[in-house]
Amino acid sequence: VLGRPPLRYRQQVVTVAPGERWVLASDGLRSREMRRALDETAALTPEDAAVRLLALAGRHDDDASTLVVDF
């Protein structure tokens, strides 16, 4: 485990609507670039959007990961 002491996790039920896209991104993506990157990838498949998000907003001095899911 890197960073803080172990975190506490809580389950939570969330409502998902058809047509929504959820993006989970690590801190290796620059937050100031994400709005533009999300707009530019909105029409792409989840797989292509994830790759493009890394290219558009990924930091070159850190590891980065992203998960894109369409409902």
CSV table of N, CA, C and O in Angstrom, one decimal:
chain,number,residue,atom,x,y,z
A,1,VAL,N,0.8,-1.2,0.0
A,1,VAL,CA,0.0,0.0,0.0
A,1,VAL,C,0.9,1.2,0.0
A,1,VAL,O,1.8,1.4,0.8
A,2,LEU,N,0.7,2.1,-0.9
A,2,LEU,CA,1.4,3.4,-1.0
A,2,LEU,C,0.5,4.5,-0.5
A,2,LEU,O,-0.7,4.4,-0.5
A,3,GLY,N,1.2,5.5,0.0
A,3,GLY,CA,0.4,6.7,0.5
A,3,GLY,C,-0.1,6.5,1.9
A,3,GLY,O,0.6,6.0,2.8
A,4,ARG,N,-1.3,6.9,2.1
A,4,ARG,CA,-2.0,6.9,3.4
A,4,ARG,C,-2.1,5.6,4.0
A,4,ARG,O,-2.0,4.5,3.3
A,5,PRO,N,-2.5,5.6,5.3
A,5,PRO,CA,-2.9,4.3,5.9
A,5,PRO,C,-4.1,3.7,5.2
A,5,PRO,O,-4.8,4.4,4.4
A,6,PRO,N,-4.4,2.4,5.4
A,6,PRO,CA,-5.6,1.8,4.7
A,6,PRO,C,-6.8,2.7,4.8
A,6,PRO,O,-7.2,3.2,5.9
A,7,LEU,N,-7.5,2.8,3.7
A,7,LEU,CA,-8.8,3.6,3.7
A,7,LEU,C,-9.9,2.7,4.1
A,7,LEU,O,-9.9,1.5,3.9
A,8,ARG,N,-11.0,3.3,4.6
A,8,ARG,CA,-12.2,2.6,4.8
A,8,ARG,C,-13.1,2.7,3.6
A,8,ARG,O,-13.3,3.8,3.1
A,9,TYR,N,-13.7,1.6,3.2
A,9,TYR,CA,-14.6,1.6,2.0
A,9,TYR,C,-16.0,1.4,2.4
A,9,TYR,O,-16.3,0.6,3.4
A,10,ARG,N,-16.9,2.1,1.8
A,10,ARG,CA,-18.3,1.9,2.1
A,10,ARG,C,-19.0,1.6,0.8
A,10,ARG,O,-18.7,2.2,-0.3
A,11,GLN,N,-20.0,0.7,0.8
A,11,GLN,CA,-20.8,0.5,-0.3
A,11,GLN,C,-21.9,1.5,-0.4
A,11,GLN,O,-22.4,2.0,0.6
A,12,GLN,N,-22.3,1.9,-1.6
A,12,GLN,CA,-23.3,2.8,-1.8
A,12,GLN,C,-24.1,2.5,-3.1
A,12,GLN,O,-23.4,2.1,-4.1
A,13,VAL,N,-25.3,2.6,-3.1
A,13,VAL,CA,-26.2,2.3,-4.2
A,13,VAL,C,-26.3,3.6,-5.0
A,13,VAL,O,-26.6,4.7,-4.4
A,14,VAL,N,-26.1,3.6,-6.3
A,14,VAL,CA,-26.3,4.8,-7.1
A,14,VAL,C,-27.2,4.4,-8.3
A,14,VAL,O,-27.2,3.3,-8.7
A,15,THR,N,-27.9,5.4,-8.7
A,15,THR,CA,-28.8,5.2,-9.9
A,15,THR,C,-28.1,5.5,-11.2
A,15,THR,O,-27.4,6.6,-11.3
A,16,VAL,N,-28.2,4.6,-12.1
A,16,VAL,CA,-27.6,4.8,-13.4
A,16,VAL,C,-28.7,4.9,-14.4
A,16,VAL,O,-29.5,4.0,-14.5
A,17,ALA,N,-28.6,5.9,-15.3
A,17,ALA,CA,-29.6,6.1,-16.3
A,17,ALA,C,-29.0,5.6,-17.7
A,17,ALA,O,-27.8,5.7,-17.9
A,18,PRO,N,-29.9,5.0,-18.5
A,18,PRO,CA,-29.4,4.6,-19.8
A,18,PRO,C,-28.8,5.8,-20.6
A,18,PRO,O,-29.4,6.9,-20.5
A,19,GLY,N,-27.7,5.5,-21.3
A,19,GLY,CA,-27.1,6.6,-22.0
A,19,GLY,C,-26.0,7.3,-21.3
A,19,GLY,O,-25.3,8.1,-21.9
A,20,GLU,N,-25.9,7.1,-20.0
A,20,GLU,CA,-24.8,7.8,-19.2
A,20,GLU,C,-23.5,7.1,-19.5
A,20,GLU,O,-23.4,5.9,-19.8
A,21,ARG,N,-22.5,7.9,-19.4
A,21,ARG,CA,-21.1,7.5,-19.5
A,21,ARG,C,-20.4,7.8,-18.2
A,21,ARG,O,-20.4,8.9,-17.7
A,22,TRP,N,-19.8,6.8,-17.6
A,22,TRP,CA,-19.0,7.0,-16.4
A,22,TRP,C,-17.5,6.8,-16.7
A,22,TRP,O,-17.2,5.9,-17.4
A,23,VAL,N,-16.7,7.7,-16.1
A,23,VAL,CA,-15.3,7.6,-16.3
A,23,VAL,C,-14.6,7.6,-15.0
A,23,VAL,O,-14.8,8.5,-14.1
A,24,LEU,N,-13.8,6.6,-14.8
A,24,LEU,CA,-12.9,6.5,-13.6
A,24,LEU,C,-11.5,6.7,-14.0
A,24,LEU,O,-11.0,6.0,-14.9
A,25,ALA,N,-10.8,7.7,-13.5
A,25,ALA,CA,-9.5,8.1,-13.9
A,25,ALA,C,-8.6,8.2,-12.7
A,25,ALA,O,-9.0,8.7,-11.6
A,26,SER,N,-7.3,7.8,-12.8
A,26,SER,CA,-6.4,7.9,-11.8
A,26,SER,C,-5.8,9.3,-11.7
A,26,SER,O,-6.1,10.1,-12.6
A,27,ASP,N,-5.0,9.6,-10.7
A,27,ASP,CA,-4.5,11.0,-10.6
A,27,ASP,C,-3.3,11.2,-11.6
A,27,ASP,O,-2.8,12.3,-11.6
A,28,GLY,N,-3.1,10.2,-12.4
A,28,GLY,CA,-2.1,10.4,-13.5
A,28,GLY,C,-2.6,11.1,-14.7
A,28,GLY,O,-1.9,11.4,-15.6
A,29,LEU,N,-3.9,11.5,-14.6
A,29,LEU,CA,-4.5,12.3,-15.7
A,29,LEU,C,-4.7,13.8,-15.1
A,29,LEU,O,-5.1,13.9,-14.0
A,30,ARG,N,-4.3,14.7,-15.9
A,30,ARG,CA,-4.4,16.1,-15.4
A,30,ARG,C,-5.8,16.6,-15.4
A,30,ARG,O,-6.5,16.7,-16.4
A,31,SER,N,-6.3,17.0,-14.2
A,31,SER,CA,-7.6,17.4,-14.0
A,31,SER,C,-8.0,18.6,-14.9
A,31,SER,O,-9.1,18.8,-15.4
A,32,ARG,N,-7.0,19.5,-15.0
A,32,ARG,CA,-7.3,20.8,-15.8
A,32,ARG,C,-7.5,20.5,-17.3
A,32,ARG,O,-8.1,21.3,-18.0
A,33,GLU,N,-7.1,19.3,-17.8
A,33,GLU,CA,-7.3,18.9,-19.2
A,33,GLU,C,-8.5,18.0,-19.4
A,33,GLU,O,-8.9,17.8,-20.5
A,34,MET,N,-9.1,17.5,-18.3
A,34,MET,CA,-10.2,16.5,-18.4
A,34,MET,C,-11.4,17.0,-19.1
A,34,MET,O,-12.1,16.3,-19.9
A,35,ARG,N,-11.9,18.2,-18.8
A,35,ARG,CA,-13.1,18.7,-19.4
A,35,ARG,C,-13.0,18.7,-21.0
A,35,ARG,O,-13.9,18.2,-21.7
A,36,ARG,N,-11.9,19.2,-21.5
A,36,ARG,CA,-11.7,19.3,-22.9
A,36,ARG,C,-11.6,17.8,-23.4
A,36,ARG,O,-12.2,17.5,-24.5
A,37,ALA,N,-10.8,17.0,-22.7
A,37,ALA,CA,-10.6,15.6,-23.2
A,37,ALA,C,-11.9,14.8,-23.2
A,37,ALA,O,-12.2,14.1,-24.1
A,38,LEU,N,-12.8,15.0,-22.2
A,38,LEU,CA,-14.1,14.4,-22.1
A,38,LEU,C,-15.0,14.8,-23.3
A,38,LEU,O,-15.7,14.0,-23.9
A,39,ASP,N,-15.0,16.1,-23.5
A,39,ASP,CA,-15.8,16.6,-24.7
A,39,ASP,C,-15.3,16.0,-26.0
A,39,ASP,O,-16.1,15.7,-26.8
A,40,GLU,N,-14.0,15.9,-26.2
A,40,GLU,CA,-13.4,15.4,-27.4
A,40,GLU,C,-13.6,13.9,-27.6
A,40,GLU,O,-13.6,13.4,-28.7
A,41,THR,N,-13.9,13.2,-26.5
A,41,THR,CA,-14.0,11.7,-26.6
A,41,THR,C,-15.5,11.3,-26.5
A,41,THR,O,-15.7,10.1,-26.5
A,42,ALA,N,-16.4,12.2,-26.4
A,42,ALA,CA,-17.8,11.8,-26.1
A,42,ALA,C,-18.4,10.9,-27.1
A,42,ALA,O,-19.2,10.0,-26.8
A,43,ALA,N,-18.0,11.1,-28.4
A,43,ALA,CA,-18.6,10.3,-29.4
A,43,ALA,C,-17.9,8.9,-29.7
A,43,ALA,O,-18.4,8.1,-30.5
A,44,LEU,N,-16.8,8.7,-29.0
A,44,LEU,CA,-16.0,7.5,-29.2
A,44,LEU,C,-16.6,6.3,-28.4
A,44,LEU,O,-17.3,6.5,-27.5
A,45,THR,N,-16.2,5.1,-28.8
A,45,THR,CA,-16.6,3.9,-28.0
A,45,THR,C,-15.8,4.0,-26.7
A,45,THR,O,-14.8,4.7,-26.6
A,46,PRO,N,-16.3,3.3,-25.7
A,46,PRO,CA,-15.6,3.4,-24.4
A,46,PRO,C,-14.1,3.0,-24.5
A,46,PRO,O,-13.2,3.6,-23.9
A,47,GLU,N,-13.8,2.0,-25.3
A,47,GLU,CA,-12.4,1.5,-25.5
A,47,GLU,C,-11.6,2.6,-26.1
A,47,GLU,O,-10.5,2.9,-25.6
A,48,ASP,N,-12.1,3.2,-27.2
A,48,ASP,CA,-11.3,4.3,-27.9
A,48,ASP,C,-11.2,5.5,-27.0
A,48,ASP,O,-10.2,6.2,-27.0
A,49,ALA,N,-12.3,5.8,-26.3
A,49,ALA,CA,-12.3,7.0,-25.4
A,49,ALA,C,-11.2,6.9,-24.3
A,49,ALA,O,-10.5,7.8,-24.0
A,50,ALA,N,-11.1,5.7,-23.7
A,50,ALA,CA,-10.1,5.4,-22.7
A,50,ALA,C,-8.7,5.7,-23.2
A,50,ALA,O,-7.9,6.4,-22.6
A,51,VAL,N,-8.4,5.2,-24.4
A,51,VAL,CA,-7.1,5.4,-25.0
A,51,VAL,C,-6.8,6.8,-25.3
A,51,VAL,O,-5.8,7.4,-25.0
A,52,ARG,N,-7.8,7.5,-25.8
A,52,ARG,CA,-7.7,8.9,-26.2
A,52,ARG,C,-7.6,9.8,-24.9
A,52,ARG,O,-6.8,10.8,-25.0
A,53,LEU,N,-8.3,9.5,-23.9
A,53,LEU,CA,-8.2,10.3,-22.7
A,53,LEU,C,-6.8,10.2,-22.1
A,53,LEU,O,-6.3,11.2,-21.7
A,54,LEU,N,-6.2,9.0,-22.2
A,54,LEU,CA,-4.8,8.9,-21.7
A,54,LEU,C,-3.9,9.8,-22.6
A,54,LEU,O,-2.9,10.4,-22.0
A,55,ALA,N,-4.1,9.8,-23.9
A,55,ALA,CA,-3.3,10.6,-24.8
A,55,ALA,C,-3.5,12.1,-24.5
A,55,ALA,O,-2.5,12.9,-24.6
A,56,LEU,N,-4.7,12.5,-24.3
A,56,LEU,CA,-5.0,13.9,-24.2
A,56,LEU,C,-4.7,14.5,-22.8
A,56,LEU,O,-4.3,15.7,-22.7
A,57,ALA,N,-4.9,13.7,-21.8
A,57,ALA,CA,-4.7,14.3,-20.4
A,57,ALA,C,-3.7,13.6,-19.5
A,57,ALA,O,-3.5,14.0,-18.4
A,58,GLY,N,-3.1,12.5,-20.0
A,58,GLY,CA,-2.2,11.8,-19.2
A,58,GLY,C,-0.9,12.6,-18.9
A,58,GLY,O,-0.4,13.3,-19.8
A,59,ARG,N,-0.4,12.4,-17.7
A,59,ARG,CA,0.8,13.1,-17.3
A,59,ARG,C,2.0,12.3,-17.8
A,59,ARG,O,2.0,11.0,-17.8
A,60,HIS,N,3.1,12.9,-18.2
A,60,HIS,CA,4.2,12.2,-18.7
A,60,HIS,C,5.2,11.8,-17.6
A,60,HIS,O,6.1,11.0,-17.8
A,61,ASP,N,4.9,12.3,-16.4
A,61,ASP,CA,5.8,12.0,-15.3
A,61,ASP,C,5.1,11.2,-14.2
A,61,ASP,O,5.6,11.1,-13.1
A,62,ASP,N,4.0,10.5,-14.6
A,62,ASP,CA,3.3,9.7,-13.6
A,62,ASP,C,2.6,8.6,-14.4
A,62,ASP,O,2.3,8.7,-15.6
A,63,ASP,N,2.2,7.5,-13.7
A,63,ASP,CA,1.4,6.4,-14.4
A,63,ASP,C,0.0,6.9,-14.4
A,63,ASP,O,-0.4,7.8,-13.6
A,64,ALA,N,-0.7,6.4,-15.4
A,64,ALA,CA,-2.1,6.8,-15.5
A,64,ALA,C,-3.0,5.7,-15.9
A,64,ALA,O,-2.5,4.8,-16.6
A,65,SER,N,-4.2,5.7,-15.5
A,65,SER,CA,-5.2,4.6,-15.9
A,65,SER,C,-6.6,5.3,-16.0
A,65,SER,O,-6.8,6.3,-15.3
A,66,THR,N,-7.4,4.7,-16.8
A,66,THR,CA,-8.8,5.1,-16.9
A,66,THR,C,-9.7,4.0,-17.3
A,66,THR,O,-9.3,3.0,-17.9
A,67,LEU,N,-10.9,4.1,-16.8
A,67,LEU,CA,-12.0,3.1,-17.1
A,67,LEU,C,-13.2,3.9,-17.6
A,67,LEU,O,-13.6,4.9,-17.0
A,68,VAL,N,-13.7,3.5,-18.8
A,68,VAL,CA,-14.8,4.2,-19.4
A,68,VAL,C,-15.9,3.2,-19.6
A,68,VAL,O,-15.7,2.2,-20.2
A,69,VAL,N,-17.1,3.5,-19.0
A,69,VAL,CA,-18.3,2.6,-19.1
A,69,VAL,C,-19.5,3.4,-19.6
A,69,VAL,O,-19.8,4.4,-19.1
A,70,ASP,N,-20.1,2.8,-20.7
A,70,ASP,CA,-21.4,3.4,-21.1
A,70,ASP,C,-22.5,2.5,-20.7
A,70,ASP,O,-22.4,1.3,-20.7
A,71,PHE,N,-23.6,3.1,-20.2
A,71,PHE,CA,-24.7,2.4,-19.7
A,71,PHE,C,-25.9,2.5,-20.7
A,71,PHE,O,-26.0,3.5,-21.4
